[in-house]
């Protein structure tokens, strides 16, 4: 075979890899939306950021309070269970760093959280009468004034010095003016359980800074740095799914790289057939890849997305099956010729051997797991025509 023929065979093989990679992309787009891969990655990083050992089983953690904040709740996409009007409890796929700082700062500026952190440790060592007084401060109050009055009444009735010292912190918090928000937040942070979250927040909001905007910026930087971990975790899980799906699709379709190379080597004219069938796919789909930062999808949008991706898969498989004389898919009549009785015992070596089939399928799976973007860039480099860089 001439150099031109070899290059043509390589180009044809790359076109086949590209087409199969598009199928992987379509399946991954559906899996990513259904399984909420990015939302789960973000949630795990948030849990790690707010890692907090609860002193008491009934305590509400900082993570739980943060997730219940209105700014965060409103970020969750609205979807419903299949054939139902019951909404699903979904996690948000992304949070802007400004929103994170505002929600966290507001969550920390909480008299309820401060009361929980101060009072619950005191209940274990208090007598029955003191426990009753302390528990009365854990009840919800309509206004800060009512809470302050109740705290001062309880403070006057408790004789224990340590308990009084702790309750004085609560009274001081309630007496601080609204414009002293940073001081209130620092007081709450100092009462958090020991751990990396408390240490980090104390460093970010340490005494000496009296500018709320500056504190917000430091929280934004902290969260922004953590988002690199979200992207890394999302990419790791997506890549794991891509590898698994690549092998399953290869087995399902039966694209054997060694068999295709053999066919193109024996009849170089078949390269033109591959080009005619698959170049339209390149022009149609272009440089499609899995989008990590897709917008939130509603239930209807998710159904449309799945339908579109299934149509894409059907179109690509039809094009592959229309490639005449090239064994791109399984031979329906004899998918595994070495298992035919006439060929028994099977030949492990040779072009039609079991080992060659296994290696050919593995090579295909590994190749298509590289992604359509990878093969599209090579197609642009090798093909003299200019194609769009994106769809």
mmCIF file of C-alpha atoms in Angstrom:
data_model
loop_
_atom_site.group_PDB
_atom_site.id
_atom_site.type_symbol
_atom_site.label_atom_id
_atom_site.label_comp_id
_atom_site.label_asym_id
_atom_site.label_seq_id
_atom_site.Cartn_x
_atom_site.Cartn_y
_atom_site.Cartn_z
ATOM 1 C CA UNK A 1 0.000 0.000 0.000
ATOM 2 C CA UNK A 2 1.257 3.481 -0.872
ATOM 3 C CA UNK A 3 1.809 6.283 1.641
ATOM 4 C CA UNK A 4 -1.367 7.915 0.377
ATOM 5 C CA UNK A 5 -3.293 4.701 0.976
ATOM 6 C CA UNK A 6 -1.895 4.360 4.491
ATOM 7 C CA UNK A 7 -2.830 7.952 5.338
ATOM 8 C CA UNK A 8 -6.286 7.371 3.897
ATOM 9 C CA UNK A 9 -6.747 4.284 6.071
ATOM 10 C CA UNK A 10 -5.611 6.197 9.156
ATOM 11 C CA UNK A 11 -8.006 9.028 8.355
ATOM 12 C CA UNK A 12 -10.884 6.582 7.864
ATOM 13 C CA UNK A 13 -10.132 4.941 11.196
ATOM 14 C CA UNK A 14 -10.089 8.349 12.904
ATOM 15 C CA UNK A 15 -13.486 9.161 11.373
ATOM 16 C CA UNK A 16 -14.879 5.938 12.817
ATOM 17 C CA UNK A 17 -13.412 6.737 16.240
ATOM 18 C CA UNK A 18 -14.905 10.223 16.052
ATOM 19 C CA UNK A 19 -18.372 8.876 15.221
ATOM 20 C CA UNK A 20 -18.243 6.384 18.098
ATOM 21 C CA UNK A 21 -16.997 9.102 20.466
ATOM 22 C CA UNK A 22 -20.073 11.159 19.617
ATOM 23 C CA UNK A 23 -22.212 8.276 20.842
ATOM 24 C CA UNK A 24 -20.258 8.298 24.117
ATOM 25 C CA UNK A 25 -20.834 12.047 24.411
ATOM 26 C CA UNK A 26 -24.567 11.664 23.847
ATOM 27 C CA UNK A 27 -24.857 8.959 26.498
ATOM 28 C CA UNK A 28 -22.736 10.957 28.941
ATOM 29 C CA UNK A 29 -24.901 14.046 28.436
ATOM 30 C CA UNK A 30 -27.928 12.009 29.540
ATOM 31 C CA UNK A 31 -26.114 10.349 32.460
ATOM 32 C CA UNK A 32 -24.723 13.667 33.672
ATOM 33 C CA UNK A 33 -28.185 15.241 33.787
ATOM 34 C CA UNK A 34 -30.012 12.252 35.263
ATOM 35 C CA UNK A 35 -27.417 11.452 37.935
ATOM 36 C CA UNK A 36 -26.586 15.119 38.673
ATOM 37 C CA UNK A 37 -22.856 14.399 38.586
ATOM 38 C CA UNK A 38 -21.761 17.991 39.006
ATOM 39 C CA UNK A 39 -24.367 18.751 41.676
ATOM 40 C CA UNK A 40 -23.213 15.734 43.694
ATOM 41 C CA UNK A 41 -19.578 16.793 43.329
ATOM 42 C CA UNK A 42 -20.411 20.297 44.556
ATOM 43 C CA UNK A 43 -22.407 18.904 47.479
ATOM 44 C CA UNK A 44 -19.513 16.696 48.602
ATOM 45 C CA UNK A 45 -17.094 19.621 48.519
ATOM 46 C CA UNK A 46 -19.538 21.745 50.540
ATOM 47 C CA UNK A 47 -19.831 18.987 53.145
ATOM 48 C CA UNK A 48 -16.048 18.899 53.333
ATOM 49 C CA UNK A 49 -15.820 22.707 53.610
ATOM 50 C CA UNK A 50 -18.343 22.713 56.447
ATOM 51 C CA UNK A 51 -16.949 19.592 58.084
ATOM 52 C CA UNK A 52 -18.226 19.862 61.622
ATOM 53 C CA UNK A 53 -18.521 17.217 64.293
ATOM 54 C CA UNK A 54 -21.829 17.692 66.086
ATOM 55 C CA UNK A 55 -21.464 17.976 69.846
ATOM 56 C CA UNK A 56 -25.017 16.677 70.226
ATOM 57 C CA UNK A 57 -27.117 14.455 67.992
ATOM 58 C CA UNK A 58 -29.931 17.010 67.798
ATOM 59 C CA UNK A 59 -27.638 19.879 66.759
ATOM 60 C CA UNK A 60 -28.190 21.443 63.363
ATOM 61 C CA UNK A 61 -24.862 21.616 61.550
ATOM 62 C CA UNK A 62 -23.538 24.684 59.780
ATOM 63 C CA UNK A 63 -23.850 22.768 56.501
ATOM 64 C CA UNK A 64 -27.546 22.074 57.099
ATOM 65 C CA UNK A 65 -28.263 25.692 58.000
ATOM 66 C CA UNK A 66 -26.365 26.922 54.947
ATOM 67 C CA UNK A 67 -28.284 24.574 52.625
ATOM 68 C CA UNK A 68 -31.587 25.813 54.095
ATOM 69 C CA UNK A 69 -30.765 29.441 53.355
ATOM 70 C CA UNK A 70 -33.190 31.028 50.876
ATOM 71 C CA UNK A 71 -30.413 32.101 48.499
ATOM 72 C CA UNK A 72 -29.239 28.478 48.244
ATOM 73 C CA UNK A 73 -32.676 26.846 48.129
ATOM 74 C CA UNK A 74 -33.639 29.077 45.202
ATOM 75 C CA UNK A 75 -30.679 27.745 43.184
ATOM 76 C CA UNK A 76 -32.038 24.206 43.095
ATOM 77 C CA UNK A 77 -33.506 23.150 39.715
ATOM 78 C CA UNK A 78 -37.174 22.212 39.655
ATOM 79 C CA UNK A 79 -37.878 18.725 38.305
ATOM 80 C CA UNK A 80 -40.611 16.182 38.904
ATOM 81 C CA UNK A 81 -40.659 12.430 39.195
ATOM 82 C CA UNK A 82 -41.611 10.607 36.000
ATOM 83 C CA UNK A 83 -45.396 10.692 35.401
ATOM 84 C CA UNK A 84 -45.867 12.564 38.669
ATOM 85 C CA UNK A 85 -46.358 16.097 39.943
ATOM 86 C CA UNK A 86 -44.199 15.323 42.979
ATOM 87 C CA UNK A 87 -41.027 17.454 42.853
ATOM 88 C CA UNK A 88 -37.646 15.784 43.247
ATOM 89 C CA UNK A 89 -35.256 16.882 45.976
ATOM 90 C CA UNK A 90 -32.343 17.974 43.780
ATOM 91 C CA UNK A 91 -29.061 19.631 44.647
ATOM 92 C CA UNK A 92 -27.855 22.797 42.955
ATOM 93 C CA UNK A 93 -25.183 22.224 40.272
ATOM 94 C CA UNK A 94 -23.354 25.485 40.896
ATOM 95 C CA UNK A 95 -23.183 28.460 43.235
ATOM 96 C CA UNK A 96 -21.761 31.853 42.367
ATOM 97 C CA UNK A 97 -19.021 32.854 44.768
ATOM 98 C CA UNK A 98 -20.856 36.101 45.618
ATOM 99 C CA UNK A 99 -23.972 34.114 46.543
ATOM 100 C CA UNK A 100 -21.900 31.717 48.638
ATOM 101 C CA UNK A 101 -20.341 34.553 50.643
ATOM 102 C CA UNK A 102 -23.680 36.296 51.247
ATOM 103 C CA UNK A 103 -25.462 33.087 52.268
ATOM 104 C CA UNK A 104 -22.658 31.895 54.549
ATOM 105 C CA UNK A 105 -22.268 35.277 56.220
ATOM 106 C CA UNK A 106 -26.007 35.459 56.810
ATOM 107 C CA UNK A 107 -26.036 31.878 58.126
ATOM 108 C CA UNK A 108 -23.280 32.670 60.618
ATOM 109 C CA UNK A 109 -25.092 35.813 61.786
ATOM 110 C CA UNK A 110 -27.604 33.670 63.665
ATOM 111 C CA UNK A 111 -28.721 33.956 67.262
ATOM 112 C CA UNK A 112 -30.194 30.441 67.019
ATOM 113 C CA UNK A 113 -26.868 28.950 65.965
ATOM 114 C CA UNK A 114 -25.047 30.824 68.721
ATOM 115 C CA UNK A 115 -27.593 29.711 71.327
ATOM 116 C CA UNK A 116 -27.286 26.098 70.168
ATOM 117 C CA UNK A 117 -23.492 26.149 70.328
ATOM 118 C CA UNK A 118 -23.427 27.826 73.759
ATOM 119 C CA UNK A 119 -26.292 26.099 75.553
ATOM 120 C CA UNK A 120 -26.179 22.467 74.402
ATOM 121 C CA UNK A 121 -22.761 21.777 76.023
ATOM 122 C CA UNK A 122 -24.087 23.285 79.292
ATOM 123 C CA UNK A 123 -27.114 20.990 79.447
ATOM 124 C CA UNK A 124 -25.042 17.878 80.170
ATOM 125 C CA UNK A 125 -23.697 19.191 83.478
ATOM 126 C CA UNK A 126 -26.691 21.283 84.596
ATOM 127 C CA UNK A 127 -29.246 20.232 87.193
ATOM 128 C CA UNK A 128 -32.896 19.723 86.279
ATOM 129 C CA UNK A 129 -33.949 23.297 87.135
ATOM 130 C CA UNK A 130 -31.077 24.852 85.180
ATOM 131 C CA UNK A 131 -31.748 22.544 82.228
ATOM 132 C CA UNK A 132 -35.323 23.790 82.087
ATOM 133 C CA UNK A 133 -34.168 27.412 82.079
ATOM 134 C CA UNK A 134 -31.545 26.796 79.398
ATOM 135 C CA UNK A 135 -33.903 24.843 77.167
ATOM 136 C CA UNK A 136 -36.339 27.748 77.238
ATOM 137 C CA UNK A 137 -33.725 29.726 75.288
ATOM 138 C CA UNK A 138 -33.663 27.131 72.523
ATOM 139 C CA UNK A 139 -37.265 27.815 71.617
ATOM 140 C CA UNK A 140 -38.020 30.081 68.623
ATOM 141 C CA UNK A 141 -38.630 33.761 69.329
ATOM 142 C CA UNK A 142 -40.435 36.182 67.064
ATOM 143 C CA UNK A 143 -38.107 39.125 67.730
ATOM 144 C CA UNK A 144 -34.594 39.721 69.050
ATOM 145 C CA UNK A 145 -36.091 41.864 71.835
ATOM 146 C CA UNK A 146 -38.131 38.916 73.150
ATOM 147 C CA UNK A 147 -35.070 36.696 72.950
ATOM 148 C CA UNK A 148 -32.949 39.270 74.811
ATOM 149 C CA UNK A 149 -35.543 39.703 77.563
ATOM 150 C CA UNK A 150 -35.774 35.954 78.063
ATOM 151 C CA UNK A 151 -31.978 35.551 78.094
ATOM 152 C CA UNK A 152 -31.615 38.267 80.751
ATOM 153 C CA UNK A 153 -34.329 36.640 82.892
ATOM 154 C CA UNK A 154 -32.602 33.265 82.701
ATOM 155 C CA UNK A 155 -29.227 34.871 83.412
ATOM 156 C CA UNK A 156 -30.569 36.415 86.624
ATOM 157 C CA UNK A 157 -31.826 33.032 87.890
ATOM 158 C CA UNK A 158 -28.711 30.933 87.244
ATOM 159 C CA UNK A 159 -26.083 30.834 90.004
ATOM 160 C CA UNK A 160 -23.298 28.927 88.201
ATOM 161 C CA UNK A 161 -20.480 31.260 87.144
ATOM 162 C CA UNK A 162 -19.441 29.327 84.012
ATOM 163 C CA UNK A 163 -23.030 29.144 82.778
ATOM 164 C CA UNK A 164 -23.454 32.873 83.392
ATOM 165 C CA UNK A 165 -20.290 33.576 81.405
ATOM 166 C CA UNK A 166 -21.607 31.631 78.428
ATOM 167 C CA UNK A 167 -25.036 33.236 78.577
ATOM 168 C CA UNK A 168 -23.433 36.686 78.765
ATOM 169 C CA UNK A 169 -22.008 36.013 75.325
ATOM 170 C CA UNK A 170 -25.521 35.414 74.031
ATOM 171 C CA UNK A 171 -26.767 38.621 75.665
ATOM 172 C CA UNK A 172 -23.862 40.576 74.206
ATOM 173 C CA UNK A 173 -24.641 39.183 70.763
ATOM 174 C CA UNK A 174 -28.292 40.221 71.012
ATOM 175 C CA UNK A 175 -27.326 43.727 72.129
ATOM 176 C CA UNK A 176 -24.974 44.379 69.219
ATOM 177 C CA UNK A 177 -26.375 46.816 66.605
ATOM 178 C CA UNK A 178 -27.130 45.582 63.043
ATOM 179 C CA UNK A 179 -24.171 47.490 61.617
ATOM 180 C CA UNK A 180 -21.814 45.397 63.791
ATOM 181 C CA UNK A 181 -22.559 42.251 61.777
ATOM 182 C CA UNK A 182 -18.918 41.200 61.439
ATOM 183 C CA UNK A 183 -18.482 41.128 65.228
ATOM 184 C CA UNK A 184 -21.607 38.983 65.611
ATOM 185 C CA UNK A 185 -20.357 36.556 62.954
ATOM 186 C CA UNK A 186 -16.967 36.319 64.685
ATOM 187 C CA UNK A 187 -18.716 35.477 67.959
ATOM 188 C CA UNK A 188 -20.670 32.629 66.320
ATOM 189 C CA UNK A 189 -17.558 31.260 64.582
ATOM 190 C CA UNK A 190 -15.725 31.129 67.927
ATOM 191 C CA UNK A 191 -18.471 28.857 69.319
ATOM 192 C CA UNK A 192 -18.356 26.331 66.475
ATOM 193 C CA UNK A 193 -17.070 22.819 67.320
ATOM 194 C CA UNK A 194 -13.335 22.345 66.944
ATOM 195 C CA UNK A 195 -12.212 21.413 63.449
ATOM 196 C CA UNK A 196 -10.830 22.704 60.177
ATOM 197 C CA UNK A 197 -13.999 24.665 59.354
ATOM 198 C CA UNK A 198 -13.756 26.673 62.576
ATOM 199 C CA UNK A 199 -10.014 27.226 62.104
ATOM 200 C CA UNK A 200 -10.466 28.355 58.496
ATOM 201 C CA UNK A 201 -13.326 30.738 59.283
ATOM 202 C CA UNK A 202 -11.438 32.187 62.247
ATOM 203 C CA UNK A 203 -8.484 32.904 59.955
ATOM 204 C CA UNK A 204 -10.726 34.461 57.304
ATOM 205 C CA UNK A 205 -12.762 36.530 59.771
ATOM 206 C CA UNK A 206 -10.150 37.142 62.440
ATOM 207 C CA UNK A 207 -10.443 40.031 64.841
ATOM 208 C CA UNK A 208 -8.837 43.166 63.459
ATOM 209 C CA UNK A 209 -10.905 43.258 60.285
ATOM 210 C CA UNK A 210 -13.890 45.543 60.653
ATOM 211 C CA UNK A 211 -14.926 45.694 57.004
ATOM 212 C CA UNK A 212 -17.806 43.385 56.039
ATOM 213 C CA UNK A 213 -17.053 43.773 52.333
ATOM 214 C CA UNK A 214 -13.473 42.679 52.912
ATOM 215 C CA UNK A 215 -14.723 39.641 54.844
ATOM 216 C CA UNK A 216 -17.061 38.808 51.950
ATOM 217 C CA UNK A 217 -14.156 38.961 49.496
ATOM 218 C CA UNK A 218 -12.081 36.578 51.608
ATOM 219 C CA UNK A 219 -14.977 34.113 51.771
ATOM 220 C CA UNK A 220 -15.397 34.409 47.996
ATOM 221 C CA UNK A 221 -11.721 33.603 47.428
ATOM 222 C CA UNK A 222 -11.972 30.612 49.775
ATOM 223 C CA UNK A 223 -14.974 29.243 47.907
ATOM 224 C CA UNK A 224 -13.536 30.036 44.472
ATOM 225 C CA UNK A 225 -10.393 28.044 45.291
ATOM 226 C CA UNK A 226 -12.579 25.133 46.394
ATOM 227 C CA UNK A 227 -14.403 25.113 43.037
ATOM 228 C CA UNK A 228 -11.249 23.737 41.400
ATOM 229 C CA UNK A 229 -11.796 20.648 43.555
ATOM 230 C CA UNK A 230 -15.405 20.425 42.328
ATOM 231 C CA UNK A 231 -14.255 20.489 38.698
ATOM 232 C CA UNK A 232 -11.589 17.879 39.419
ATOM 233 C CA UNK A 233 -14.027 15.560 41.220
ATOM 234 C CA UNK A 234 -16.616 15.977 38.439
ATOM 235 C CA UNK A 235 -13.987 15.231 35.769
ATOM 236 C CA UNK A 236 -12.756 12.123 37.595
ATOM 237 C CA UNK A 237 -16.238 10.651 37.845
ATOM 238 C CA UNK A 238 -17.159 11.632 34.295
ATOM 239 C CA UNK A 239 -13.968 9.995 32.995
ATOM 240 C CA UNK A 240 -14.752 6.813 34.899
ATOM 241 C CA UNK A 241 -18.208 6.688 33.275
ATOM 242 C CA UNK A 242 -16.674 7.426 29.860
ATOM 243 C CA UNK A 243 -14.274 4.477 30.124
ATOM 244 C CA UNK A 244 -17.014 2.075 31.219
ATOM 245 C CA UNK A 245 -19.434 3.268 28.509
ATOM 246 C CA UNK A 246 -16.684 3.103 25.872
ATOM 247 C CA UNK A 247 -16.156 -0.599 26.535
ATOM 248 C CA UNK A 248 -19.898 -1.311 26.647
ATOM 249 C CA UNK A 249 -20.557 0.554 23.382
ATOM 250 C CA UNK A 250 -17.631 -1.213 21.710
ATOM 251 C CA UNK A 251 -19.006 -4.595 22.749
ATOM 252 C CA UNK A 252 -22.539 -3.623 21.705
ATOM 253 C CA UNK A 253 -21.575 -2.300 18.264
ATOM 254 C CA UNK A 254 -18.635 -4.635 17.722
ATOM 255 C CA UNK A 255 -16.143 -2.189 16.213
ATOM 256 C CA UNK A 256 -12.911 -4.148 15.905
ATOM 257 C CA UNK A 257 -9.931 -1.920 15.073
ATOM 258 C CA UNK A 258 -7.763 -4.796 13.834
ATOM 259 C CA UNK A 259 -10.507 -6.079 11.514
ATOM 260 C CA UNK A 260 -11.113 -2.577 10.128
ATOM 261 C CA UNK A 261 -7.395 -2.008 9.533
ATOM 262 C CA UNK A 262 -7.179 -5.336 7.747
ATOM 263 C CA UNK A 263 -10.155 -4.463 5.536
ATOM 264 C CA UNK A 264 -8.779 -1.046 4.620
ATOM 265 C CA UNK A 265 -5.325 -2.501 3.993
ATOM 266 C CA UNK A 266 -6.628 -5.122 1.603
ATOM 267 C CA UNK A 267 -8.896 -2.712 -0.313
ATOM 268 C CA UNK A 268 -7.746 0.925 -0.080
ATOM 269 C CA UNK A 269 -10.708 2.034 -2.218
ATOM 270 C CA UNK A 270 -12.941 1.495 0.802
ATOM 271 C CA UNK A 271 -11.476 4.636 2.384
ATOM 272 C CA UNK A 272 -13.642 6.704 0.058
ATOM 273 C CA UNK A 273 -16.755 4.879 1.266
ATOM 274 C CA UNK A 274 -15.932 5.717 4.889
ATOM 275 C CA UNK A 275 -15.314 9.366 4.023
ATOM 276 C CA UNK A 276 -18.603 9.698 2.152
ATOM 277 C CA UNK A 277 -20.597 8.235 5.020
ATOM 278 C CA UNK A 278 -18.908 9.885 7.999
ATOM 279 C CA UNK A 279 -17.741 13.327 6.838
ATOM 280 C CA UNK A 280 -21.368 14.587 6.946
ATOM 281 C CA UNK A 281 -21.369 13.644 10.650
ATOM 282 C CA UNK A 282 -18.282 15.795 11.185
ATOM 283 C CA UNK A 283 -19.996 18.711 9.469
ATOM 284 C CA UNK A 284 -23.207 18.185 11.455
ATOM 285 C CA UNK A 285 -21.827 17.758 14.963
ATOM 286 C CA UNK A 286 -18.476 19.546 14.814
ATOM 287 C CA UNK A 287 -16.553 19.814 18.058
ATOM 288 C CA UNK A 288 -19.142 18.542 20.519
ATOM 289 C CA UNK A 289 -18.000 17.661 23.987
ATOM 290 C CA UNK A 290 -19.459 17.077 27.437
ATOM 291 C CA UNK A 291 -20.356 20.427 28.935
ATOM 292 C CA UNK A 292 -19.403 20.602 32.601
ATOM 293 C CA UNK A 293 -21.214 23.841 33.342
ATOM 294 C CA UNK A 294 -24.557 23.212 31.675
ATOM 295 C CA UNK A 295 -27.471 25.350 32.799
ATOM 296 C CA UNK A 296 -30.063 23.904 35.144
ATOM 297 C CA UNK A 297 -32.634 21.846 33.275
ATOM 298 C CA UNK A 298 -36.308 21.640 34.145
ATOM 299 C CA UNK A 299 -38.204 18.376 33.761
ATOM 300 C CA UNK A 300 -39.402 19.283 30.257
ATOM 301 C CA UNK A 301 -35.944 20.425 29.200
ATOM 302 C CA UNK A 302 -34.442 17.205 30.510
ATOM 303 C CA UNK A 303 -36.893 15.118 28.470
ATOM 304 C CA UNK A 304 -36.051 17.165 25.369
ATOM 305 C CA UNK A 305 -32.338 16.740 26.041
ATOM 306 C CA UNK A 306 -32.648 12.957 26.385
ATOM 307 C CA UNK A 307 -34.787 12.748 23.235
ATOM 308 C CA UNK A 308 -32.268 14.810 21.261
ATOM 309 C CA UNK A 309 -29.339 12.690 22.402
ATOM 310 C CA UNK A 310 -31.163 9.447 21.545
ATOM 311 C CA UNK A 311 -31.854 10.819 18.065
ATOM 312 C CA UNK A 312 -28.169 11.651 17.713
ATOM 313 C CA UNK A 313 -27.179 8.118 18.715
ATOM 314 C CA UNK A 314 -29.626 6.601 16.230
ATOM 315 C CA UNK A 315 -28.356 8.826 13.412
ATOM 316 C CA UNK A 316 -24.706 7.955 14.041
ATOM 317 C CA UNK A 317 -25.324 4.199 14.309
ATOM 318 C CA UNK A 318 -27.330 4.289 11.063
ATOM 319 C CA UNK A 319 -24.421 6.000 9.317
ATOM 320 C CA UNK A 320 -21.983 3.405 10.626
ATOM 321 C CA UNK A 321 -24.190 0.543 9.476
ATOM 322 C CA UNK A 322 -24.443 2.103 6.013
ATOM 323 C CA UNK A 323 -20.706 1.774 5.433
ATOM 324 C CA UNK A 324 -20.609 -1.055 2.892
ATOM 325 C CA UNK A 325 -17.856 -3.696 2.899
ATOM 326 C CA UNK A 326 -16.264 -2.316 6.083
ATOM 327 C CA UNK A 327 -16.752 -4.415 9.263
ATOM 328 C CA UNK A 328 -17.573 -1.456 11.495
ATOM 329 C CA UNK A 329 -20.364 -3.305 13.336
ATOM 330 C CA UNK A 330 -20.985 -6.920 14.244
ATOM 331 C CA UNK A 331 -21.673 -9.359 11.436
ATOM 332 C CA UNK A 332 -25.217 -10.380 12.372
ATOM 333 C CA UNK A 333 -24.895 -13.810 10.785
ATOM 334 C CA UNK A 334 -21.433 -14.598 12.113
ATOM 335 C CA UNK A 335 -20.499 -12.116 14.839
ATOM 336 C CA UNK A 336 -17.734 -14.360 16.182
ATOM 337 C CA UNK A 337 -16.475 -16.548 13.305
ATOM 338 C CA UNK A 338 -14.057 -18.435 15.541
ATOM 339 C CA UNK A 339 -17.038 -19.860 17.445
ATOM 340 C CA UNK A 340 -18.595 -21.424 14.354
ATOM 341 C CA UNK A 341 -18.511 -25.222 14.605
ATOM 342 C CA UNK A 342 -16.703 -25.525 11.294
ATOM 343 C CA UNK A 343 -13.876 -23.446 12.748
ATOM 344 C CA UNK A 344 -13.644 -25.450 15.948
ATOM 345 C CA UNK A 345 -11.317 -25.672 17.822
ATOM 346 C CA UNK A 346 -10.952 -21.890 17.626
ATOM 347 C CA UNK A 347 -7.765 -20.251 16.486
ATOM 348 C CA UNK A 348 -6.240 -18.042 19.138
ATOM 349 C CA UNK A 349 -3.802 -16.358 16.788
ATOM 350 C CA UNK A 350 -4.116 -14.866 13.331
ATOM 351 C CA UNK A 351 -6.395 -12.158 11.907
ATOM 352 C CA UNK A 352 -9.550 -14.109 12.785
ATOM 353 C CA UNK A 353 -8.321 -15.414 16.128
ATOM 354 C CA UNK A 354 -9.777 -14.796 19.543
ATOM 355 C CA UNK A 355 -6.757 -12.825 20.717
ATOM 356 C CA UNK A 356 -6.916 -10.491 17.709
ATOM 357 C CA UNK A 357 -10.637 -9.891 18.314
ATOM 358 C CA UNK A 358 -10.071 -9.061 21.997
ATOM 359 C CA UNK A 359 -7.177 -6.724 21.223
ATOM 360 C CA UNK A 360 -9.147 -5.058 18.426
ATOM 361 C CA UNK A 361 -12.126 -4.364 20.671
ATOM 362 C CA UNK A 362 -9.960 -3.115 23.535
ATOM 363 C CA UNK A 363 -8.045 -0.811 21.193
ATOM 364 C CA UNK A 364 -11.332 0.632 19.939
ATOM 365 C CA UNK A 365 -12.695 1.190 23.458
ATOM 366 C CA UNK A 366 -9.536 2.951 24.585
ATOM 367 C CA UNK A 367 -9.465 5.098 21.434
ATOM 368 C CA UNK A 368 -13.064 6.314 21.645
ATOM 369 C CA UNK A 369 -12.726 7.058 25.358
ATOM 370 C CA UNK A 370 -10.437 9.915 24.319
ATOM 371 C CA UNK A 371 -13.532 11.873 23.331
ATOM 372 C CA UNK A 372 -14.874 13.383 20.128
ATOM 373 C CA UNK A 373 -13.055 16.677 20.733
ATOM 374 C CA UNK A 374 -9.704 14.880 20.586
ATOM 375 C CA UNK A 375 -10.490 13.134 17.290
ATOM 376 C CA UNK A 376 -12.109 16.223 15.804
ATOM 377 C CA UNK A 377 -8.900 18.206 16.303
ATOM 378 C CA UNK A 378 -6.959 15.507 14.468
ATOM 379 C CA UNK A 379 -9.520 15.489 11.643
ATOM 380 C CA UNK A 380 -9.132 19.244 11.243
ATOM 381 C CA UNK A 381 -5.362 18.846 11.116
ATOM 382 C CA UNK A 382 -5.336 16.025 8.574
ATOM 383 C CA UNK A 383 -8.210 17.126 6.344
ATOM 384 C CA UNK A 384 -7.486 19.951 3.877
ATOM 385 C CA UNK A 385 -11.025 21.365 4.126
ATOM 386 C CA UNK A 386 -11.941 23.809 6.870
ATOM 387 C CA UNK A 387 -14.623 22.770 9.304
ATOM 388 C CA UNK A 388 -16.300 24.613 12.088
ATOM 389 C CA UNK A 389 -14.587 24.465 15.461
ATOM 390 C CA UNK A 390 -17.873 24.292 17.291
ATOM 391 C CA UNK A 391 -21.476 23.453 16.736
#
